Tab-separated table of C-alpha atoms in Angstrom:
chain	number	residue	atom	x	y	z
A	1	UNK	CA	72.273	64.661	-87.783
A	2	UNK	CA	73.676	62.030	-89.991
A	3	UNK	CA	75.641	59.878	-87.466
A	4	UNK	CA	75.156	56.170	-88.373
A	5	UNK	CA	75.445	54.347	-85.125
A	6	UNK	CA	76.518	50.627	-85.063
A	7	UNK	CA	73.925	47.805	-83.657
A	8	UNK	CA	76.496	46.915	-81.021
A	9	UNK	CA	76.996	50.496	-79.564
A	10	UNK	CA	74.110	50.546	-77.577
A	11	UNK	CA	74.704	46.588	-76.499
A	12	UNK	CA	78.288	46.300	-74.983
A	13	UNK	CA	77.130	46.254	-71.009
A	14	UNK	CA	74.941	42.758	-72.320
A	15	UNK	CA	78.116	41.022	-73.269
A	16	UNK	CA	79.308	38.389	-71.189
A	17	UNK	CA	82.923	38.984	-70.328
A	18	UNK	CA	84.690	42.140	-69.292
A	19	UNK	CA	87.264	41.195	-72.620
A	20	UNK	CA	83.726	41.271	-74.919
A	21	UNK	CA	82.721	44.662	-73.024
A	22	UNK	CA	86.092	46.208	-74.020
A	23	UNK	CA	86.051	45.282	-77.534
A	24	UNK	CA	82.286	45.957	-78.128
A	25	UNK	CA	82.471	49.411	-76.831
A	26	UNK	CA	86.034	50.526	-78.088
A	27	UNK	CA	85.060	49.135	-81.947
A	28	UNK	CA	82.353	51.016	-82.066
A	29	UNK	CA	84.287	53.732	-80.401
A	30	UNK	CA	87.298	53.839	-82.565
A	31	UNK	CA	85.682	53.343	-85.912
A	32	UNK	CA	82.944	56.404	-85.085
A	33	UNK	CA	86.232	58.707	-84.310
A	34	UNK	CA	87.805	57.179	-87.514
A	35	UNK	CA	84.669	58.230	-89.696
A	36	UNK	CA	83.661	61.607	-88.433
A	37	UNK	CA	86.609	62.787	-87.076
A	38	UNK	CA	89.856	61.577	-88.363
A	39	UNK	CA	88.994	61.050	-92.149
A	40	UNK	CA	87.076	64.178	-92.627
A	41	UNK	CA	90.440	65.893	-91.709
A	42	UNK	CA	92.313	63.907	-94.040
A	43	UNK	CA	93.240	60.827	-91.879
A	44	UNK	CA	97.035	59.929	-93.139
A	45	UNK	CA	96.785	61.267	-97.016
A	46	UNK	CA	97.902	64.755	-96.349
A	47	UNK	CA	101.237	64.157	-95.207
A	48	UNK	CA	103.162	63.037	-92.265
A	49	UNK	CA	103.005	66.820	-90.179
A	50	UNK	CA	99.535	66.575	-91.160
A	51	UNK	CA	98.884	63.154	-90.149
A	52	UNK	CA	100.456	63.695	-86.529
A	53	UNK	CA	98.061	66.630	-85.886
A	54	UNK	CA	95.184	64.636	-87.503
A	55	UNK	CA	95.905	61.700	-84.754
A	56	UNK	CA	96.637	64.480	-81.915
A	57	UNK	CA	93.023	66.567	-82.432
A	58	UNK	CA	91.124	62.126	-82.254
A	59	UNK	CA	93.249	61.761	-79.179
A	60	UNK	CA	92.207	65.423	-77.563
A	61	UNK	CA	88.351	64.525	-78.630
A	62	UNK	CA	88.913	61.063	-76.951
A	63	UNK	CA	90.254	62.532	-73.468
A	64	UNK	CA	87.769	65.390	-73.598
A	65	UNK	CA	84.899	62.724	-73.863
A	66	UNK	CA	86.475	60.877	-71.428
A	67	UNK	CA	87.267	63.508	-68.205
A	68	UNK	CA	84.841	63.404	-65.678
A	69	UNK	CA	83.245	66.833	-65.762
């Protein structure tokens, strides 16, 4: 489908520490939202309105992905 997945995605329940958990899973996280999501629709070059609903449709995709079904 074209997604480009990084190594650690698939490895942050081997680290060693709940603080190496959180930032393995929430890099990968953040910068697959940032690439597919929030920079197709412009990220912050399309103005500050723009911007603002750029950041609010990552943040709805976040909480739908995250709300137990």
């Amino acid at each position: 489908f074209g997604f480009e997945f990084l190594a650690n995605f698939d490895y942050p329940y081997c680290a060693d520490s709940v603080a190496a958990f959180w930032r393995r899973w929430h890099m990968s996280l953040g910068f697959w939202f940032r690439t597919y999501i929030y920079i197709p629709l412009g990220g912050s070059r399309c103005g500050t309105a723009r911007t603002i609903c750029n950041l609010l449709l990552v943040w709805l995709s976040l909480i739908h992905i995250s709300e137990p079904t």
